[in-house]
Tab-separated table of C-alpha atoms in Angstrom:
chain	number	residue	atom	x	y	z
A	1	MET	CA	-9.148	35.317	-32.372
A	2	ARG	CA	-11.328	34.419	-35.312
A	3	GLN	CA	-14.523	35.903	-36.593
A	4	THR	CA	-17.361	34.189	-38.424
A	5	ARG	CA	-20.357	35.874	-39.961
A	6	THR	CA	-23.685	34.328	-40.893
A	7	ALA	CA	-26.781	36.066	-42.162
A	8	ASP	CA	-28.083	37.003	-38.756
A	9	ARG	CA	-25.099	36.939	-36.390
A	10	VAL	CA	-21.445	37.767	-35.903
A	11	ARG	CA	-19.458	35.367	-33.763
A	12	VAL	CA	-16.001	36.178	-32.383
A	13	VAL	CA	-14.125	33.204	-30.922
A	14	VAL	CA	-11.396	33.763	-28.358
A	15	THR	CA	-9.039	31.067	-27.100
A	16	VAL	CA	-7.871	31.878	-23.579
A	17	SER	CA	-4.512	30.841	-22.127
A	18	SER	CA	-5.875	27.609	-20.659
A	19	GLY	CA	-6.872	26.599	-24.155
A	20	ASP	CA	-10.599	26.899	-23.476
A	21	GLU	CA	-12.580	28.655	-26.192
A	22	PHE	CA	-15.155	31.348	-25.577
A	23	ALA	CA	-17.228	33.275	-28.090
A	24	THR	CA	-19.167	36.482	-28.155
A	25	GLU	CA	-22.336	36.197	-30.073
A	26	ASN	CA	-24.587	39.159	-30.575
A	27	GLY	CA	-23.165	40.758	-27.466
A	28	ALA	CA	-23.327	37.727	-25.123
A	29	ILE	CA	-20.270	35.736	-24.021
A	30	ILE	CA	-20.712	32.007	-24.363
A	31	PHE	CA	-18.481	29.080	-23.467
A	32	LEU	CA	-17.644	27.208	-26.615
A	33	ARG	CA	-15.441	24.274	-25.761
A	34	ARG	CA	-12.982	22.983	-23.250
A	35	SER	CA	-9.313	22.883	-24.176
A	36	THR	CA	-8.125	19.599	-25.617
A	37	GLN	CA	-4.522	20.475	-24.853
A	38	GLY	CA	-2.976	17.870	-22.572
A	39	SER	CA	-5.722	15.384	-23.156
A	40	MET	CA	-4.691	11.808	-23.755
A	41	ASN	CA	-5.899	8.536	-25.093
A	42	VAL	CA	-6.275	6.512	-21.913
A	43	LEU	CA	-6.874	2.813	-21.328
A	44	LEU	CA	-8.145	1.892	-17.863
A	45	GLY	CA	-8.023	-1.737	-16.788
A	46	ILE	CA	-10.288	-2.924	-13.978
A	47	VAL	CA	-11.027	-6.240	-12.288
A	48	GLY	CA	-13.816	-5.178	-9.940
A	49	SER	CA	-11.738	-5.021	-6.772
A	50	GLU	CA	-12.036	-2.082	-4.421
A	51	GLU	CA	-8.718	-0.723	-5.724
A	52	SER	CA	-9.836	-0.848	-9.326
A	53	MET	CA	-13.147	0.847	-8.507
A	54	ARG	CA	-11.132	3.633	-6.899
A	55	ALA	CA	-9.059	3.894	-10.076
A	56	LEU	CA	-12.287	3.992	-12.105
A	57	ARG	CA	-13.709	6.905	-10.108
A	58	ALA	CA	-10.432	8.841	-10.266
A	59	THR	CA	-10.061	8.272	-13.998
A	60	VAL	CA	-13.659	9.160	-14.844
A	61	GLU	CA	-13.210	12.350	-12.825
A	62	ARG	CA	-10.064	13.267	-14.744
A	63	THR	CA	-11.699	12.431	-18.041
A	64	ARG	CA	-14.506	14.812	-17.255
A	65	GLU	CA	-12.107	17.601	-16.315
A	66	VAL	CA	-9.502	17.216	-19.036
A	67	GLY	CA	-11.418	15.624	-21.876
A	68	ASP	CA	-9.306	12.477	-22.296
A	69	ASP	CA	-10.413	9.754	-24.662
A	70	LEU	CA	-11.195	6.898	-22.324
A	71	THR	CA	-11.439	3.189	-22.981
A	72	ILE	CA	-12.262	0.922	-20.044
A	73	ALA	CA	-11.345	-2.744	-20.198
A	74	VAL	CA	-12.973	-5.088	-17.702
A	75	VAL	CA	-10.654	-8.053	-17.324
A	76	GLU	CA	-11.395	-11.592	-16.278
A	77	LYS	CA	-10.267	-12.691	-12.839
A	78	PRO	CA	-11.470	-16.166	-11.942
A	79	GLU	CA	-10.786	-15.883	-8.196
A	80	SER	CA	-12.770	-12.622	-7.954
A	81	ASP	CA	-16.087	-12.871	-6.089
A	82	ARG	CA	-17.770	-10.721	-8.744
A	83	THR	CA	-18.491	-11.725	-12.296
A	84	GLN	CA	-17.183	-9.788	-15.259
A	85	ASP	CA	-20.784	-8.939	-16.233
A	86	ASP	CA	-21.399	-7.466	-12.789
A	87	VAL	CA	-18.339	-5.279	-12.997
A	88	TYR	CA	-19.241	-4.254	-16.551
A	89	ALA	CA	-22.736	-3.195	-15.492
A	90	GLN	CA	-21.501	-1.227	-12.492
A	91	THR	CA	-18.881	0.484	-14.636
A	92	ALA	CA	-21.390	1.422	-17.311
A	93	GLU	CA	-23.660	2.902	-14.665
A	94	LEU	CA	-20.875	4.925	-13.050
A	95	VAL	CA	-19.673	6.271	-16.401
A	96	GLU	CA	-23.176	7.243	-17.423
A	97	GLU	CA	-23.871	8.989	-14.120
A	98	ALA	CA	-20.684	10.997	-14.547
A	99	GLY	CA	-21.799	12.034	-18.027
A	100	VAL	CA	-18.539	10.866	-19.534
A	101	ASP	CA	-18.182	9.347	-22.958
A	102	ALA	CA	-16.139	6.155	-22.671
A	103	GLU	CA	-15.880	2.891	-24.528
A	104	ILE	CA	-16.313	-0.080	-22.196
A	105	ARG	CA	-15.259	-3.564	-23.238
A	106	THR	CA	-14.398	-6.893	-21.695
A	107	LEU	CA	-11.090	-8.733	-22.065
A	108	GLU	CA	-10.645	-12.488	-21.882
A	109	GLY	CA	-7.592	-14.377	-20.732
A	110	ASP	CA	-4.811	-13.560	-18.285
A	111	PRO	CA	-5.661	-10.078	-16.936
A	112	GLY	CA	-2.161	-8.539	-16.909
A	113	SER	CA	-1.142	-9.854	-20.271
A	114	ALA	CA	-4.467	-9.005	-21.946
A	115	LEU	CA	-4.252	-5.397	-20.728
A	116	VAL	CA	-0.654	-4.910	-21.811
A	117	GLU	CA	-1.456	-6.379	-25.222
A	118	LEU	CA	-4.467	-4.114	-25.748
A	119	ALA	CA	-2.469	-1.063	-24.653
A	120	GLU	CA	0.148	-1.925	-27.255
A	121	ARG	CA	-2.329	-2.567	-30.064
A	122	GLY	CA	-4.394	0.547	-29.547
A	123	GLU	CA	-2.945	4.009	-29.756
A	124	PHE	CA	-2.927	4.610	-26.042
A	125	ASP	CA	-0.790	7.206	-24.288
A	126	GLN	CA	-1.377	5.767	-20.872
A	127	LEU	CA	-2.521	2.578	-19.205
A	128	VAL	CA	-4.205	3.145	-15.837
A	129	ILE	CA	-4.656	0.467	-13.191
A	130	GLY	CA	-5.614	0.491	-9.541
A	131	GLY	CA	-3.525	-1.399	-7.043
A	132	GLY	CA	-2.068	-1.498	-3.591
A	133	THR	CA	-3.737	-2.982	-0.542
A	134	GLN	CA	-2.657	-2.326	3.027
A	135	SER	CA	-1.579	-5.000	5.476
A	136	PRO	CA	-2.733	-4.714	9.138
A	137	MET	CA	0.574	-2.937	9.765
A	138	GLY	CA	-0.130	-0.409	7.019
A	139	LYS	CA	2.367	-1.848	4.568
A	140	ILE	CA	1.427	-1.266	0.959
A	141	ARG	CA	1.337	-4.436	-1.089
A	142	LEU	CA	1.073	-4.711	-4.857
A	143	GLY	CA	-0.418	-7.845	-6.340
A	144	PRO	CA	0.845	-9.988	-9.206
A	145	ILE	CA	-1.349	-8.362	-11.896
A	146	THR	CA	-0.073	-4.926	-10.893
A	147	GLU	CA	3.499	-6.106	-10.968
A	148	PHE	CA	3.056	-7.722	-14.394
A	149	VAL	CA	1.574	-4.557	-15.879
A	150	LEU	CA	4.193	-2.243	-14.363
A	151	LEU	CA	7.061	-4.358	-15.632
A	152	ASN	CA	5.742	-5.383	-19.027
A	153	ALA	CA	3.713	-2.492	-20.420
A	154	THR	CA	5.382	-0.474	-23.158
A	155	THR	CA	3.125	2.529	-22.523
A	156	THR	CA	3.303	4.818	-19.510
A	157	VAL	CA	1.484	3.181	-16.617
A	158	LYS	CA	-0.430	5.137	-14.011
A	159	LEU	CA	-1.007	3.303	-10.744
A	160	VAL	CA	-3.906	4.716	-8.742
A	161	ARG	CA	-3.430	3.890	-5.080
B	1	MET	CA	3.018	-27.269	6.461
B	2	THR	CA	-0.160	-25.946	8.086
B	3	MET	CA	-2.667	-23.520	6.632
B	4	ARG	CA	-3.798	-20.842	9.012
B	5	GLY	CA	-5.930	-18.158	7.408
B	6	SER	CA	-4.515	-17.539	3.965
B	7	ARG	CA	-0.936	-18.490	4.808
B	8	VAL	CA	1.094	-21.637	5.075
B	9	TYR	CA	3.011	-21.994	8.346
B	10	PRO	CA	5.964	-24.315	8.986
B	11	ASP	CA	5.096	-27.583	10.780
B	12	GLU	CA	8.053	-27.230	13.037
B	13	ARG	CA	7.748	-24.772	15.886
B	14	ALA	CA	10.563	-22.290	16.447
B	15	GLY	CA	12.004	-21.349	19.832
B	16	PRO	CA	12.611	-20.884	22.630
B	17	PHE	CA	13.468	-17.206	22.280
B	18	PRO	CA	14.660	-14.837	25.027
B	19	ALA	CA	12.049	-12.480	26.466
B	20	PRO	CA	12.406	-8.857	27.572
B	21	PRO	CA	13.639	-7.158	29.677
B	22	ASP	CA	17.236	-7.726	28.716
B	23	THR	CA	20.412	-5.710	28.324
B	24	PHE	CA	23.244	-6.325	25.894
B	25	GLU	CA	26.218	-4.574	24.380
B	26	ASP	CA	25.857	-3.918	20.649
B	27	ALA	CA	28.654	-4.232	18.054
B	28	GLU	CA	29.585	-0.570	18.666
B	29	GLY	CA	30.003	-1.157	22.408
B	30	ARG	CA	26.776	0.683	23.314
B	31	SER	CA	24.653	-0.626	26.140
B	32	ILE	CA	21.209	-1.402	24.745
B	33	GLU	CA	18.213	-2.289	26.869
B	34	ILE	CA	15.307	-4.215	25.417
B	35	ARG	CA	11.947	-3.739	27.085
B	36	ALA	CA	8.294	-4.314	26.353
B	37	LEU	CA	6.612	-1.038	25.391
B	38	GLU	CA	3.903	0.083	27.772
B	39	GLU	CA	1.351	1.255	25.228
B	40	ASP	CA	-0.727	3.048	27.878
B	41	ASP	CA	2.205	5.183	28.969
B	42	GLU	CA	1.922	8.381	26.930
B	43	ARG	CA	5.525	9.316	27.603
B	44	GLN	CA	6.757	6.058	26.105
B	45	VAL	CA	4.511	6.537	23.091
B	46	ASP	CA	5.962	10.051	22.714
B	47	ASP	CA	9.464	8.564	22.815
B	48	LEU	CA	8.463	6.102	20.130
B	49	VAL	CA	7.018	8.904	17.968
B	50	ALA	CA	10.315	10.775	18.456
B	51	MET	CA	12.218	7.793	17.070
B	52	TYR	CA	10.060	7.717	13.947
B	53	LEU	CA	10.487	11.465	13.428
B	54	GLU	CA	14.229	10.846	13.296
B	55	PHE	CA	13.885	7.899	10.949
B	56	ASP	CA	15.554	8.431	7.560
B	57	PRO	CA	12.817	8.288	4.876
B	58	VAL	CA	15.305	6.476	2.633
B	59	ASP	CA	14.782	3.390	4.793
B	60	ARG	CA	11.029	3.330	4.424
B	61	ALA	CA	9.639	0.037	3.178
B	62	GLN	CA	6.262	-0.440	1.512
B	63	GLY	CA	5.114	3.013	2.579
B	64	ILE	CA	5.965	2.819	6.287
B	65	PRO	CA	6.901	4.475	8.516
B	66	PRO	CA	5.165	7.628	7.287
B	67	THR	CA	6.801	11.036	7.701
B	68	GLY	CA	5.701	13.986	9.834
B	69	GLU	CA	4.331	13.815	13.387
B	70	ARG	CA	0.667	13.871	12.416
B	71	ARG	CA	1.006	10.977	9.987
B	72	VAL	CA	3.290	9.031	12.347
B	73	ARG	CA	0.687	9.268	15.129
B	74	GLU	CA	-2.146	8.392	12.746
B	75	TRP	CA	-0.216	5.303	11.751
B	76	LEU	CA	0.853	4.296	15.286
B	77	ASP	CA	-2.417	4.934	17.157
B	78	PRO	CA	-4.401	2.043	15.699
B	79	ILE	CA	-1.482	-0.374	15.515
B	80	LEU	CA	-0.550	0.179	19.166
B	81	GLU	CA	-4.033	-0.910	20.144
B	82	GLY	CA	-3.966	-4.665	20.651
B	83	SER	CA	-0.451	-5.090	19.314
B	84	VAL	CA	2.628	-6.499	21.045
B	85	ASN	CA	5.630	-4.164	21.108
B	86	VAL	CA	9.251	-4.398	22.114
B	87	VAL	CA	11.614	-1.411	22.037
B	88	ALA	CA	15.393	-0.946	22.257
B	89	TRP	CA	16.631	1.881	24.471
B	90	HIS	CA	20.017	3.569	24.349
B	91	ASP	CA	20.415	6.094	27.169
B	92	ASP	CA	17.024	7.828	27.218
B	93	GLN	CA	16.209	7.314	23.588
B	94	ILE	CA	14.232	4.629	21.770
B	95	VAL	CA	16.453	3.493	18.890
B	96	GLY	CA	14.559	0.433	17.686
B	97	HIS	CA	10.995	-0.925	17.646
B	98	ALA	CA	9.631	-4.350	16.845
B	99	THR	CA	5.894	-4.948	16.685
B	100	LEU	CA	3.297	-7.647	16.101
B	101	VAL	CA	-0.032	-6.392	14.784
B	102	PRO	CA	-3.061	-8.710	14.943
B	103	ASP	CA	-4.834	-9.451	11.685
B	104	VAL	CA	-8.319	-8.832	13.114
B	105	ASP	CA	-11.052	-6.226	12.927
B	106	ASP	CA	-11.860	-6.581	16.634
B	107	PRO	CA	-8.849	-6.012	18.968
B	108	ALA	CA	-10.618	-7.956	21.748
B	109	VAL	CA	-10.082	-11.203	19.832
B	110	ALA	CA	-6.352	-10.486	19.840
B	111	THR	CA	-6.324	-10.256	23.634
B	112	ASP	CA	-8.648	-13.199	24.320
B	113	GLN	CA	-7.421	-15.744	21.810
B	114	PRO	CA	-3.979	-14.733	20.592
B	115	ASP	CA	-3.248	-18.261	19.329
B	116	SER	CA	-6.283	-18.269	17.032
B	117	ILE	CA	-5.138	-15.459	14.764
B	118	GLU	CA	-2.232	-14.322	12.609
B	119	TRP	CA	0.160	-11.566	13.682
B	120	GLU	CA	2.095	-9.334	11.295
B	121	LEU	CA	5.654	-8.510	12.295
B	122	ALA	CA	7.774	-5.444	11.516
B	123	ILE	CA	11.064	-4.102	12.855
B	124	PHE	CA	12.530	-0.618	12.606
B	125	VAL	CA	15.979	0.424	13.783
B	126	LEU	CA	17.280	4.014	13.595
B	127	GLN	CA	19.964	4.438	10.944
B	128	ALA	CA	22.754	5.253	13.409
B	129	TYR	CA	22.031	1.986	15.243
B	130	GLN	CA	21.795	-0.366	12.269
B	131	GLN	CA	24.398	-3.068	11.520
B	132	ALA	CA	25.084	-3.485	15.239
B	133	GLY	CA	22.994	-6.559	16.021
B	134	ILE	CA	20.056	-4.618	17.501
B	135	GLY	CA	17.579	-5.848	14.861
B	136	THR	CA	18.376	-9.478	15.636
B	137	GLN	CA	17.990	-8.878	19.394
B	138	LEU	CA	14.697	-7.043	18.880
B	139	LEU	CA	13.400	-9.822	16.650
B	140	GLU	CA	14.326	-12.625	19.064
B	141	HIS	CA	12.970	-10.810	22.119
B	142	LEU	CA	9.754	-9.928	20.328
B	143	LEU	CA	9.241	-13.602	19.459
B	144	GLY	CA	10.055	-14.589	23.066
B	145	TYR	CA	7.536	-12.069	24.373
B	146	ALA	CA	4.975	-13.245	21.809
B	147	SER	CA	5.415	-16.838	22.929
B	148	GLU	CA	4.822	-15.799	26.548
B	149	VAL	CA	1.500	-14.135	25.717
B	150	GLY	CA	0.335	-17.167	23.707
B	151	ILE	CA	0.927	-16.052	20.124
B	152	GLU	CA	1.686	-18.860	17.657
B	153	ASN	CA	1.387	-17.673	14.085
B	154	VAL	CA	3.554	-14.790	12.942
B	155	TRP	CA	4.055	-13.580	9.386
B	156	LEU	CA	5.696	-10.656	7.622
B	157	THR	CA	6.244	-9.208	4.183
B	158	VAL	CA	9.647	-8.191	2.961
B	159	GLU	CA	10.746	-6.751	-0.358
B	160	ARG	CA	12.232	-9.511	-2.502
B	161	TRP	CA	15.504	-7.656	-3.055
B	162	ASN	CA	16.095	-7.079	0.663
B	163	GLY	CA	18.553	-9.974	1.070
B	164	PRO	CA	19.971	-9.007	4.495
B	165	ALA	CA	16.494	-8.829	6.060
B	166	ILE	CA	15.440	-12.137	4.506
B	167	SER	CA	18.597	-13.842	5.864
B	168	LEU	CA	17.889	-12.435	9.318
B	169	TYR	CA	14.330	-13.783	9.286
B	170	GLU	CA	15.448	-17.185	7.986
B	171	ALA	CA	18.081	-17.439	10.712
B	172	VAL	CA	15.406	-17.372	13.445
B	173	GLY	CA	13.113	-19.836	11.676
B	174	PHE	CA	10.903	-17.917	9.234
B	175	GLU	CA	10.090	-19.703	5.985
B	176	VAL	CA	8.978	-18.174	2.695
B	177	CYS	CA	5.251	-18.797	2.239
B	178	SER	CA	4.490	-16.829	-0.917
B	179	ALA	CA	6.520	-14.834	-3.361
B	180	GLU	CA	4.222	-14.006	-6.212
B	181	SER	CA	4.820	-10.253	-6.356
B	182	PHE	CA	7.236	-7.501	-5.313
B	183	GLU	CA	7.040	-8.524	-1.689
B	184	GLN	CA	7.468	-11.975	-0.383
B	185	GLU	CA	5.651	-13.313	2.635
B	186	MET	CA	7.395	-15.321	5.340
B	187	ALA	CA	5.904	-17.158	8.307
B	188	ILE	CA	6.996	-18.775	11.560
B	189	ARG	CA	5.204	-20.989	14.114
B	190	LEU	CA	6.113	-20.391	17.743
B	191	GLU	CA	6.319	-22.849	20.627
C-alpha cells in the first residue's frame, strides 16, 4: 500500500493479489491499472489463411486481457490468394476494433525463416502462429511453414489450432 | 503420373483386391470376419462406437480417433455419411475399421460419381488385435469393396516416422505423392 498526497487530494494505492492496482481517492475506489505480472513480449506471425486469422483473434484477445506487448508480422506467401497489403489492412482493422495497442509490420522473404529470424532478433518471449487444417477424415495436418517454425525457432512457440 | 485434384496418382492401376464378406484366421489363431458396415444399422454403428471407446489414446494419429463417446459420435456421424466402410469382427465385437471418406462438400456427388472424386483412407485396429495381419486384410478388402462401387482415386496421410504403416501401404500399391511436412501423403489408383 502506498499513499500520495497532493494539495487537494489523498490517494491510497492498493495492489490486490492478482496484481491489479486500485486506489481510493477522496473516498471513492477507482481502478488504477491492470497487473503486468505474467505479461510477455509476443510476436505473432500471420499469412492471411483462416488458421492465422484464428490465431490473430485469439492473440488479440489475450493481449487485451493480460496486457502483453504484441508485435504482428504479416509474412509473404506467394501462393496465397490474398495479398500482403490485404492481410495487413484487415489485421490493422481488427486490432483497432479490439482497442489493443500492437505494432504491425510486414516481412519479406521465406515466411518461416523470416519469422524465426525476427523472433531471434527482437526480445520476444513467445512466437505465436496459427496452423493445422483438417482432412475430410478429421485428421489434423500441419503445413511446411508451421513445421519449419516449430523445429527452428529458438523462442517458445505457441501453435493456435 | 496423373493429377487428380491436388494430388498425383500412379499411372498404373492396382488390383484386383478381395472384397468382403470374407473370413480368415489371424496370426493369433482367432477367426476374424470382414464385412461391409451397414451405416444405416444403428446397432452396427453402436458397435463401432464401442470399438473406438476401447481404443488406446496412445495410438491416436493426427488427432483421431477422438476420446469420449460424445466426441467419437461427433466425429463418426459426418464421416459415415457417404463413406465406404469395412469392419473386422471377432465374436460379437468390432475390432478393426477401415474407411474411405469422400473429399466433397456434397455427399450426393460421392454416391453418383465415385470415380470423379478423391477418397481419403484410414484404418484403425484395436490394440489387442494389432500385429496379427488384420490391418492388411482390412486394407485389401476395403480397396476391393471400393473398386466394386466404382472408386478409383484413394489417398491417405501418414506420419513420416510411421515406418510399419508406410510399408503396409506400399505393399498394396500406394505411392508417396507429397512429403513436405510432418505427414506424408500417399495415393493409389484402383482398377
